[in-house]
Short mmCIF file of C-alpha atoms and ligand atoms in Angstrom, two decimals:
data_model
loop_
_atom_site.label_atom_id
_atom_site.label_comp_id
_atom_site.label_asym_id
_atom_site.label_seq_id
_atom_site.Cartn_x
_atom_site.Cartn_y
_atom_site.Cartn_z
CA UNK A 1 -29.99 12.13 1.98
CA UNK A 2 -29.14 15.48 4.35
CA UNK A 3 -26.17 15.02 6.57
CA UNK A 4 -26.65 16.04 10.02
CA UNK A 5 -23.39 18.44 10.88
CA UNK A 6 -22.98 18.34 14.75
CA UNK A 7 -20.22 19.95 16.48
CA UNK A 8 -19.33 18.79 20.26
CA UNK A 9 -16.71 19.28 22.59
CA UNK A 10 -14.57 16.39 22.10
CA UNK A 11 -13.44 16.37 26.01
CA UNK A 12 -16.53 17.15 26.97
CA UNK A 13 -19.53 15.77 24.46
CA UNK A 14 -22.85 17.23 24.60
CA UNK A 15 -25.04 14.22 26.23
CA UNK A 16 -28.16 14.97 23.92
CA UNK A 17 -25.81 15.16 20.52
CA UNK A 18 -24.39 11.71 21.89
CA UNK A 19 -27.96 10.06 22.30
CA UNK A 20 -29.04 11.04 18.54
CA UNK A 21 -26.14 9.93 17.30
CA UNK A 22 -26.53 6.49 19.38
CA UNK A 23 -29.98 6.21 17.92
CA UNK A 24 -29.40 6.47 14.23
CA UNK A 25 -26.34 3.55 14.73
CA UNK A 26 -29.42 1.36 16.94
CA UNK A 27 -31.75 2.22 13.83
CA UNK A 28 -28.92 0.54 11.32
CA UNK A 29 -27.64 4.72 10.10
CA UNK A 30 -24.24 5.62 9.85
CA UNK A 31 -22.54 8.34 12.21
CA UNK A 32 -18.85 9.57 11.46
CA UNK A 33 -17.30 10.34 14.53
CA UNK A 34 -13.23 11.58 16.04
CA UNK A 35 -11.16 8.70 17.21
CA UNK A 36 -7.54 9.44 18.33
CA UNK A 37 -6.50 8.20 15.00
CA UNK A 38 -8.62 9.59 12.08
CA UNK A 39 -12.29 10.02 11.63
CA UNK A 40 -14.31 6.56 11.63
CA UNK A 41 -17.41 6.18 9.81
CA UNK A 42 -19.41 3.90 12.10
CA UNK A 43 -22.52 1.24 12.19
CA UNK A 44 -23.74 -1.15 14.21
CA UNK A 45 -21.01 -3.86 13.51
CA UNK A 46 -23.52 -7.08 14.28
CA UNK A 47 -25.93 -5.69 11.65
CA UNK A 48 -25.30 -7.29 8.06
CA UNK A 49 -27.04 -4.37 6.43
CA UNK A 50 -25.30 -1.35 8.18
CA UNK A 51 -22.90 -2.49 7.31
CA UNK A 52 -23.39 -3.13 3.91
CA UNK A 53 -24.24 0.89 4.01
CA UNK A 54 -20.90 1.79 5.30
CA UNK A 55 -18.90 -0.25 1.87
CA UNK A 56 -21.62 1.17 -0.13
CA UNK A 57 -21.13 5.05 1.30
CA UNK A 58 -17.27 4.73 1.00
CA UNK A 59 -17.10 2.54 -2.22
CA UNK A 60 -15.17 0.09 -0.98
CA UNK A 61 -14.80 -3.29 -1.91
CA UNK A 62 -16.84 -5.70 0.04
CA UNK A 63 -14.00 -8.43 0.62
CA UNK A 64 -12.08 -5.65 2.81
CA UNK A 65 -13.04 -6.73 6.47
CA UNK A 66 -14.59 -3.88 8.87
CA UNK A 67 -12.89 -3.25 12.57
CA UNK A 68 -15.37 -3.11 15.52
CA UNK A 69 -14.81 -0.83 18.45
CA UNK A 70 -15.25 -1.28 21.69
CA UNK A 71 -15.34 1.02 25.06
CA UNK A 72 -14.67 -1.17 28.02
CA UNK A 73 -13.21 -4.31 28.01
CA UNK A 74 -16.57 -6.14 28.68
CA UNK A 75 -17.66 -6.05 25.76
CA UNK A 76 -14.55 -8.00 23.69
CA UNK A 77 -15.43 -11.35 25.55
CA UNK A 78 -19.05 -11.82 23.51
CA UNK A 79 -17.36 -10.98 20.14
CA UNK A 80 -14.39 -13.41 20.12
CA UNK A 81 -13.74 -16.96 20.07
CA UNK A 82 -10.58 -16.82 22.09
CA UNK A 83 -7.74 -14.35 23.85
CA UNK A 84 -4.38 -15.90 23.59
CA UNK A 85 -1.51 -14.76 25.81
CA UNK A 86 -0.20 -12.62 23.44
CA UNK A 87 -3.59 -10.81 22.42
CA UNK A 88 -3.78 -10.21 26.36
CA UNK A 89 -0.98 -8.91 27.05
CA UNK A 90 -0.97 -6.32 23.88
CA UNK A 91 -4.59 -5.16 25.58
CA UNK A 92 -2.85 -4.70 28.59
CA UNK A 93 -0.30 -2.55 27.56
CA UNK A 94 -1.98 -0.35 24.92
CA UNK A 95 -5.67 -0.56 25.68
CA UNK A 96 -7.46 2.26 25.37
CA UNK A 97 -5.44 3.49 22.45
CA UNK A 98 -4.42 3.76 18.77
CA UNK A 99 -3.64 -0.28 18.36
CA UNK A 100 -6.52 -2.74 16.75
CA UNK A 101 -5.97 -6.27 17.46
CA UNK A 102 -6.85 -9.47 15.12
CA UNK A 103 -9.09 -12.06 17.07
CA UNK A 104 -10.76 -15.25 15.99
CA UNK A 105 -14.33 -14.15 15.98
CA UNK A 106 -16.98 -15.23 17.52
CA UNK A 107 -20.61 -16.77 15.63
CA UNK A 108 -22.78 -13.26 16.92
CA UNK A 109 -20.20 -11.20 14.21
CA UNK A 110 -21.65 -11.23 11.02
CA UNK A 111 -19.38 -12.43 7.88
CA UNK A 112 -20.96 -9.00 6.14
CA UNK A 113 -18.80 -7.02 8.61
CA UNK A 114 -15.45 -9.44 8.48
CA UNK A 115 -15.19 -9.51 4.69
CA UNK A 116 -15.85 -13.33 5.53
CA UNK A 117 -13.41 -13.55 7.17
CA UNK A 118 -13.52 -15.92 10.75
CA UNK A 119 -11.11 -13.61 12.45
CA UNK A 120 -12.63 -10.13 13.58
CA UNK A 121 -10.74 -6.94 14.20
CA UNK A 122 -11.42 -5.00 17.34
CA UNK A 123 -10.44 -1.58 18.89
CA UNK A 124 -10.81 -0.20 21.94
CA UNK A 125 -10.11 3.26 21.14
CA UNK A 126 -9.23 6.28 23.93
CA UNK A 127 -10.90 8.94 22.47
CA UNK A 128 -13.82 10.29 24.98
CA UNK A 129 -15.99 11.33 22.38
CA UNK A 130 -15.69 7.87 20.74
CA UNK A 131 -16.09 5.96 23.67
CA UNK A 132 -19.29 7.87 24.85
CA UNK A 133 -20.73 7.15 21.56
CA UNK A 134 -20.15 3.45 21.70
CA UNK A 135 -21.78 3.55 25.10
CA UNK A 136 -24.66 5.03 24.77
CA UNK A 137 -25.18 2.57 21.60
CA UNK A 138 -24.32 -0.38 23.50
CA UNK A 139 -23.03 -2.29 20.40
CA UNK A 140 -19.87 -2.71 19.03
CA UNK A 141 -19.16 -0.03 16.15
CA UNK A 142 -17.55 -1.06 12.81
CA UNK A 143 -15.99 1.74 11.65
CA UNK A 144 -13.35 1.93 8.92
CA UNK A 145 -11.84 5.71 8.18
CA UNK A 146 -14.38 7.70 7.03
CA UNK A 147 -13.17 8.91 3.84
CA UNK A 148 -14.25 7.93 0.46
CA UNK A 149 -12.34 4.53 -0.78
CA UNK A 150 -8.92 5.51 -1.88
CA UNK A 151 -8.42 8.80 -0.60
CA UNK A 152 -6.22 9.83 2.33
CA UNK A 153 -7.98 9.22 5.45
CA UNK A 154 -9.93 11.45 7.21
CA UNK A 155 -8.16 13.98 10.21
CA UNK A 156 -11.12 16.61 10.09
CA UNK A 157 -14.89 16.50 10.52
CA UNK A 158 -14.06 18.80 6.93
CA UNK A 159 -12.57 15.94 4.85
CA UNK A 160 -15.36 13.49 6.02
CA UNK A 161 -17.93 16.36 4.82
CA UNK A 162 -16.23 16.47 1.56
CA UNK A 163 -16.32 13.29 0.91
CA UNK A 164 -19.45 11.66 2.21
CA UNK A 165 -21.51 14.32 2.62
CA UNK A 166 -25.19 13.45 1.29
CA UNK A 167 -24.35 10.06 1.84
CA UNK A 168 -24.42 9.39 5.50
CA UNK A 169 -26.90 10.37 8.32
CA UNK A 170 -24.36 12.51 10.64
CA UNK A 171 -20.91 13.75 11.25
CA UNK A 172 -19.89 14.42 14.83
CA UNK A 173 -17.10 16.95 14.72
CA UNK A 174 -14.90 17.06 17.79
CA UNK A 175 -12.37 19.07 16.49
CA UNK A 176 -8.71 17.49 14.73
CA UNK A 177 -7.96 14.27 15.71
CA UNK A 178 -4.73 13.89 17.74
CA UNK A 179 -2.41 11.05 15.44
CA UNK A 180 -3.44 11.82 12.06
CA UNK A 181 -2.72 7.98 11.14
CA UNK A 182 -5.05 5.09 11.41
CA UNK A 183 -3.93 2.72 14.42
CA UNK A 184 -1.44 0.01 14.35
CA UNK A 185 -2.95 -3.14 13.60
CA UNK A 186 -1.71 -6.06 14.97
CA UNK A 187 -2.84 -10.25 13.96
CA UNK A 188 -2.73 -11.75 17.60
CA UNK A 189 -4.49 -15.41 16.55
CA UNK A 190 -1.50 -17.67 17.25
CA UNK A 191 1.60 -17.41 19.84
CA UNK A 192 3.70 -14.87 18.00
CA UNK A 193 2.57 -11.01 17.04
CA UNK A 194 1.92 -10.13 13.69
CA UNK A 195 2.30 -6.49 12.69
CA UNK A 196 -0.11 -5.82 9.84
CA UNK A 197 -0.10 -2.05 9.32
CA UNK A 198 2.06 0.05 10.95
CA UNK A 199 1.08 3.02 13.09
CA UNK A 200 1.24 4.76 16.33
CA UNK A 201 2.02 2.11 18.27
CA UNK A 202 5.25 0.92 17.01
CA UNK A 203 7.24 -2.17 16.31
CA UNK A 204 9.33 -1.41 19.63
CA UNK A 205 6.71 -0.47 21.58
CA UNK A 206 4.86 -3.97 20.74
CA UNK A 207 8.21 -5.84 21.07
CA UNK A 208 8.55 -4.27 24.63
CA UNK A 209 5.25 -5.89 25.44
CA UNK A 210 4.71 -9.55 23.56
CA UNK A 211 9.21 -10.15 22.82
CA UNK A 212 8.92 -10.96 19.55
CA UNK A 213 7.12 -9.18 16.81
CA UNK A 214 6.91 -10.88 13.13
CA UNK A 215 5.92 -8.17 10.42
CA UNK A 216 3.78 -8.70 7.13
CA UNK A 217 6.88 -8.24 3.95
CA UNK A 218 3.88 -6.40 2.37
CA UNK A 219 4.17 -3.34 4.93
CA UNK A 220 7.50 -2.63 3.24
CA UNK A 221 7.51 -3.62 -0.30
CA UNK A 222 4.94 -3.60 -3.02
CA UNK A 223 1.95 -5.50 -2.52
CA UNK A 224 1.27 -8.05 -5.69
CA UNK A 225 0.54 -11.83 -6.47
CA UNK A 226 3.09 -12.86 -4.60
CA UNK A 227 3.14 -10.35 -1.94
CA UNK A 228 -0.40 -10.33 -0.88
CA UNK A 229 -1.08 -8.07 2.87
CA UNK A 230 -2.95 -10.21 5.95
CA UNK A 231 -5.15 -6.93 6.46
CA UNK A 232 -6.67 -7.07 2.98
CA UNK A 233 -7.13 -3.69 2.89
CA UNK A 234 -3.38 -2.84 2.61
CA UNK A 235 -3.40 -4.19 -0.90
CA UNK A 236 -5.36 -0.84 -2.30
CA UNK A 237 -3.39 1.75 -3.47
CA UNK A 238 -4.85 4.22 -0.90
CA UNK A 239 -4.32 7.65 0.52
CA UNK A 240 -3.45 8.58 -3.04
CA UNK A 241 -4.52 12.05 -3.66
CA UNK A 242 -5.26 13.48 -7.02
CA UNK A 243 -2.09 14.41 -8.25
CA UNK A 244 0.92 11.96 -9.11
CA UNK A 245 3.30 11.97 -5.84
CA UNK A 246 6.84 10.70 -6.28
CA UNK A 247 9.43 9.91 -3.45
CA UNK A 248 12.98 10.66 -3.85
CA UNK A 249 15.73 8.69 -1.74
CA UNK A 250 19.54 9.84 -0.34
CA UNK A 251 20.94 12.03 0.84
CA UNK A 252 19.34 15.24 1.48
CA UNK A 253 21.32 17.69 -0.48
CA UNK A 254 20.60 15.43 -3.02
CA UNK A 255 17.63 15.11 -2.11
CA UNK A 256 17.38 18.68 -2.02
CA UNK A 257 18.89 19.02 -5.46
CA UNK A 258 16.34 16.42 -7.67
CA UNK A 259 13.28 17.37 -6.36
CA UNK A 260 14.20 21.16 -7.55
CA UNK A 261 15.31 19.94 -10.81
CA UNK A 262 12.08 17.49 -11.35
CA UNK A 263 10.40 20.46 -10.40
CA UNK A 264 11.51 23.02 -12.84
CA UNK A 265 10.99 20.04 -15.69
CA UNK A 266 7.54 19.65 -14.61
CA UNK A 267 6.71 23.54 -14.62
CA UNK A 268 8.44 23.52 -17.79
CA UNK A 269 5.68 20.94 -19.46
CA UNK A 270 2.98 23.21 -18.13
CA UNK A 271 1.89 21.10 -14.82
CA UNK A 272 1.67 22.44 -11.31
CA UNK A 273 4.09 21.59 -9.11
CA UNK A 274 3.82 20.92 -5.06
CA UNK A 275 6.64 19.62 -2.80
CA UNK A 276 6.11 17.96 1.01
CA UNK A 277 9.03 19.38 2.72
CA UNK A 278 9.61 19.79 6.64
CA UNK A 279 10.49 23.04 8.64
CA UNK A 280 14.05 22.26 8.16
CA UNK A 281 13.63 22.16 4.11
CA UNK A 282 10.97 24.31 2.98
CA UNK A 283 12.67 27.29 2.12
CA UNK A 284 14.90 25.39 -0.38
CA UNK A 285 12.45 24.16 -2.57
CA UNK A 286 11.52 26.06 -5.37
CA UNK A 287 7.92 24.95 -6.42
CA UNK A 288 4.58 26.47 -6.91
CA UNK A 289 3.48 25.09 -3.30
CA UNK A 290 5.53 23.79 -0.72
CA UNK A 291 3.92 22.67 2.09
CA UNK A 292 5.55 21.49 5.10
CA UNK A 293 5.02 18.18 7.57
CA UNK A 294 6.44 19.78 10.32
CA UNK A 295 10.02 19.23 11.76
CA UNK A 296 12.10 16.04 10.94
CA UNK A 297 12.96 16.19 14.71
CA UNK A 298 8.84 15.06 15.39
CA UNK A 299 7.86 12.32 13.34
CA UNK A 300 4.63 12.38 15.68
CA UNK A 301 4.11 15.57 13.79
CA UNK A 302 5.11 14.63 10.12
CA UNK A 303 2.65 12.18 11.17
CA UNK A 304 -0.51 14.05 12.10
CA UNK A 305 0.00 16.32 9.45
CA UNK A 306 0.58 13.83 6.29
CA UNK A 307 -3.04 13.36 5.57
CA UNK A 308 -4.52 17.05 5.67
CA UNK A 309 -1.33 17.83 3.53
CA UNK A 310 -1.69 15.38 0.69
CA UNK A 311 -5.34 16.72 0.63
CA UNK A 312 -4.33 20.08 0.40
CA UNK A 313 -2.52 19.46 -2.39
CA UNK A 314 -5.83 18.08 -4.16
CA UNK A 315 -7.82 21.52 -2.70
CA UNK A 316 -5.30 23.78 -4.22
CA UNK A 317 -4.88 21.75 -7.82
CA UNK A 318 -1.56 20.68 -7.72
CA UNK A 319 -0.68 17.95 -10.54
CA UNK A 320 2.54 16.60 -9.54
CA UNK A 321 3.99 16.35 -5.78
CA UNK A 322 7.83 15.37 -4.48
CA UNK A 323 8.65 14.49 -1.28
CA UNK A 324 11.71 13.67 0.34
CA UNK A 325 11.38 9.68 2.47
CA UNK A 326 11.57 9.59 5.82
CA UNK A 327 13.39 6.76 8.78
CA UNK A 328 11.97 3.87 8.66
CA UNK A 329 12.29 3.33 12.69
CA UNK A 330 9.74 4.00 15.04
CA UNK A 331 6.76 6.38 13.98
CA UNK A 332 8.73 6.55 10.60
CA UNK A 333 7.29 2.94 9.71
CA UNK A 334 3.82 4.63 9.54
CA UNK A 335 4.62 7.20 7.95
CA UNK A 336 6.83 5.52 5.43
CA UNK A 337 3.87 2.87 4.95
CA UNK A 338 1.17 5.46 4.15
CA UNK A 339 3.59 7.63 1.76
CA UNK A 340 4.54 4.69 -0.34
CA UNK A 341 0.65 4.44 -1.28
CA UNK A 342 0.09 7.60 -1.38
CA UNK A 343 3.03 7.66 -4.62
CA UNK A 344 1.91 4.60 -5.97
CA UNK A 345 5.56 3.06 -5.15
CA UNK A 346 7.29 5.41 -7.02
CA UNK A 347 10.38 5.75 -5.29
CA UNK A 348 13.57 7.38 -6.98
CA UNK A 349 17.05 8.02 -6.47
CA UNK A 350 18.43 11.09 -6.01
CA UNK A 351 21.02 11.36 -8.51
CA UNK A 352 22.74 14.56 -7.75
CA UNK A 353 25.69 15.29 -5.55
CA UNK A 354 24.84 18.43 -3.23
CA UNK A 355 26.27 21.58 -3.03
O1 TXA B 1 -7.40 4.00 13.29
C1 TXA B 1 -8.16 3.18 12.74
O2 TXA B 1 -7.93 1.95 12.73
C2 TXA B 1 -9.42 3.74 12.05
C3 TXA B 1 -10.34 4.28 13.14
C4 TXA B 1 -11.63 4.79 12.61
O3 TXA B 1 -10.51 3.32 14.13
N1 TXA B 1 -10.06 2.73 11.27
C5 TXA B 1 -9.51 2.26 10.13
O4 TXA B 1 -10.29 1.33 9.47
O5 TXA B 1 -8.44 2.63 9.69
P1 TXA B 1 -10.07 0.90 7.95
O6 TXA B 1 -11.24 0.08 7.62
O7 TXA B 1 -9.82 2.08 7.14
O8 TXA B 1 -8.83 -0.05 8.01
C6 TXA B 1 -8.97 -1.32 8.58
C7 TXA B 1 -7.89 -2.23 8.13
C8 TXA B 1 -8.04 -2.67 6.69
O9 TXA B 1 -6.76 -2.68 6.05
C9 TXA B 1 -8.59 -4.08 6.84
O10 TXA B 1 -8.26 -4.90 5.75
C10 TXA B 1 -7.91 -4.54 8.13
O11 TXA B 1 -7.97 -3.40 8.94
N2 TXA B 1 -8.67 -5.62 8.79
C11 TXA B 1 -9.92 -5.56 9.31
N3 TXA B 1 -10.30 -6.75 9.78
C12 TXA B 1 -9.28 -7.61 9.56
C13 TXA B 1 -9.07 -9.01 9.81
N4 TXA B 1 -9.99 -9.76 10.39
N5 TXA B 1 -7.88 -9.55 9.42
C14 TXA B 1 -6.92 -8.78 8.83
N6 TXA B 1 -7.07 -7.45 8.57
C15 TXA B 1 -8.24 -6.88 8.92
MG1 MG B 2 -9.23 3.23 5.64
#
């Protein structure tokens, strides 16, 4: 199949762009498109086979349930079975934006786009090039990141290309999106908030708007038999890129100190070596690349630039990465969340005392 490459002014999209697009998702195709967040690869979400395209285009397993987005508020009521308090009151506050909330769903949602499940998960997202999409389709758009399954979610209409590209029917690119992390997700069934997967939206931000805030244990530790994630898709290792990443843990000239020495080992047994530093570390590291997040002082930033870095790394052939770990307050959850995976949970100590 030929992918159709269409670029569009993501403020500003290009009406006639918008109305092809909306008529391959009507016809049952699949259209990536920019959300605030990362890339989505979308289908018409109430169409069993669609969406059976998008798991097969991704290779993703088929029990991992799909979210549906939405552009006005209209169009939640015919999609769920019920809005509790606490569901209402997160739409309220965050609505358009990066936060997807858990709903019991309604009979016109197809189990094929749920991963059978009978809740469904639904975004309303704030990007304009998004929302004129789902307009002009006038269906609600399941769209999971639009990367293939496993790798680190897509930030540019570049990393969907590379890895869909022959498999789809178009990419819309508007451009970088603006988090660079897929949107918090939050279960909102029963009386009390259930974080599920950390992201922009933090824990205090949601505990400023519903009180309290329960979060899934797996977020933190290591998912397993007896650890199992409520969004089933946080029990894939994911946003792992080629090479083997490793965290490393204290203080930082300790930090500072391991990662060089792991470093010269690893050079020494032949492999290349990258480290993720920050602005305030990267001329300390001695490596073959060292690419930095940005500064500590914006974890926004670390944020938007985690993705595009770890896929660097794979562009550039890099066997082995170390990065320093980040708070695990505010945006830090995220991006704590998302580097775990990406190492596989390997987490170390730094041993060393600093200089
Ligand atoms: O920012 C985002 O959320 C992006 C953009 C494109 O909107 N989408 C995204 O979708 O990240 P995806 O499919 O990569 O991640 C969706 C997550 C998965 O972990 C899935 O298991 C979980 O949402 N999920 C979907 N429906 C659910 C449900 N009914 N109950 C619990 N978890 C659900
Ligand atoms: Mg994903």
């Amino acid at each position: 199949m030929e992918t159709r490459h269409c670029q569009t002014d993501p403020l500003c999209p290009d009406k006639e762009i918008i109305k092809q697009a909306a008529e391959i998702l009507k016809n049952g195709g699949l259209v990536a498109f920019p959300t605030e967040t990362v890339y989505g690869l979308g289908a018409n979400g109430l169409d069993t086979s669609a969406c059976r395209r998008i798991y097969e285009a991704k290779g993703r397993p088929s029990d991992n349930p799909l979210i549906l987005h939405i552009s006005q508020i209209s169009e939640l009521q015919p999609i769920v079975r019920e809005i509790t308090p606490v569901a209402q009151k997160l739409m309220d506050a965050f609505w358009p934006g990066p936060l997807t909330i858990i709903f019991p769903k309604s009979d016109l949602v197809p189990l094929g786009a749920t991963g059978g499940l009978d809740t469904v998960a639904v975004r309303f997202p704030s990007h304009p090039l998004a929302m004129a999409l789902i307009r002009e389709s006038a269906l609600p758009i399941a769209a999971p990141s639009a990367n293939s399954s496993g790798k680190p979610s897509p930030t540019r209409a570049s990393h969907v290309a590379y890895d869909l590209d022959g498999k789809i029917d178009m990419i819309l690119d508007g451009g970088p999106v603006e988090w660079g992390l897929e949107s918090t997700i939050v279960d909102a069934c029963s009386d009390t908030a259930v974080l599920l997967r950390p992201g922009a939206i933090t824990k205090e931000m949601l505990e400023e708007a519903v009180g309290t805030v329960e979060v899934d244990p797996a977020i933190i530790g290591k998912p397993s038999d007896d650890l199992v994630p409520k969004a089933p898709g946080m029990k894939y290792t994911h946003y792992s890129p080629k090479a083997d990443v490793t965290l490393v843990s204290g203080e930082p000239a300790c930090v500072l100190k391991t990662i060089n020495r792991l470093c010269a080992e690893a050079k020494e047994k032949g492999l290349s070596v990258g480290v993720m530093a920050t602005e305030e570390t990267k001329q300390d590291y001695v490596a073959d690349q060292v690419l930095s997040l940005g500064s500590e002082a914006n974890l926004e930033e670390i944020g938007a630039n985690l993705f595009k870095t770890l896929r660097k790394f794979d562009f550039l052939g890099i066997d082995v990465v170390y990065s320093q770990v980040f708070p695990e307050s505010g945006e830090g959850m995220a991006i704590m969340n998302r580097l775990r995976k990406a190492a596989g949970y390997h987490i170390i100590q730094a041993e060393e005392k600093g200089e």
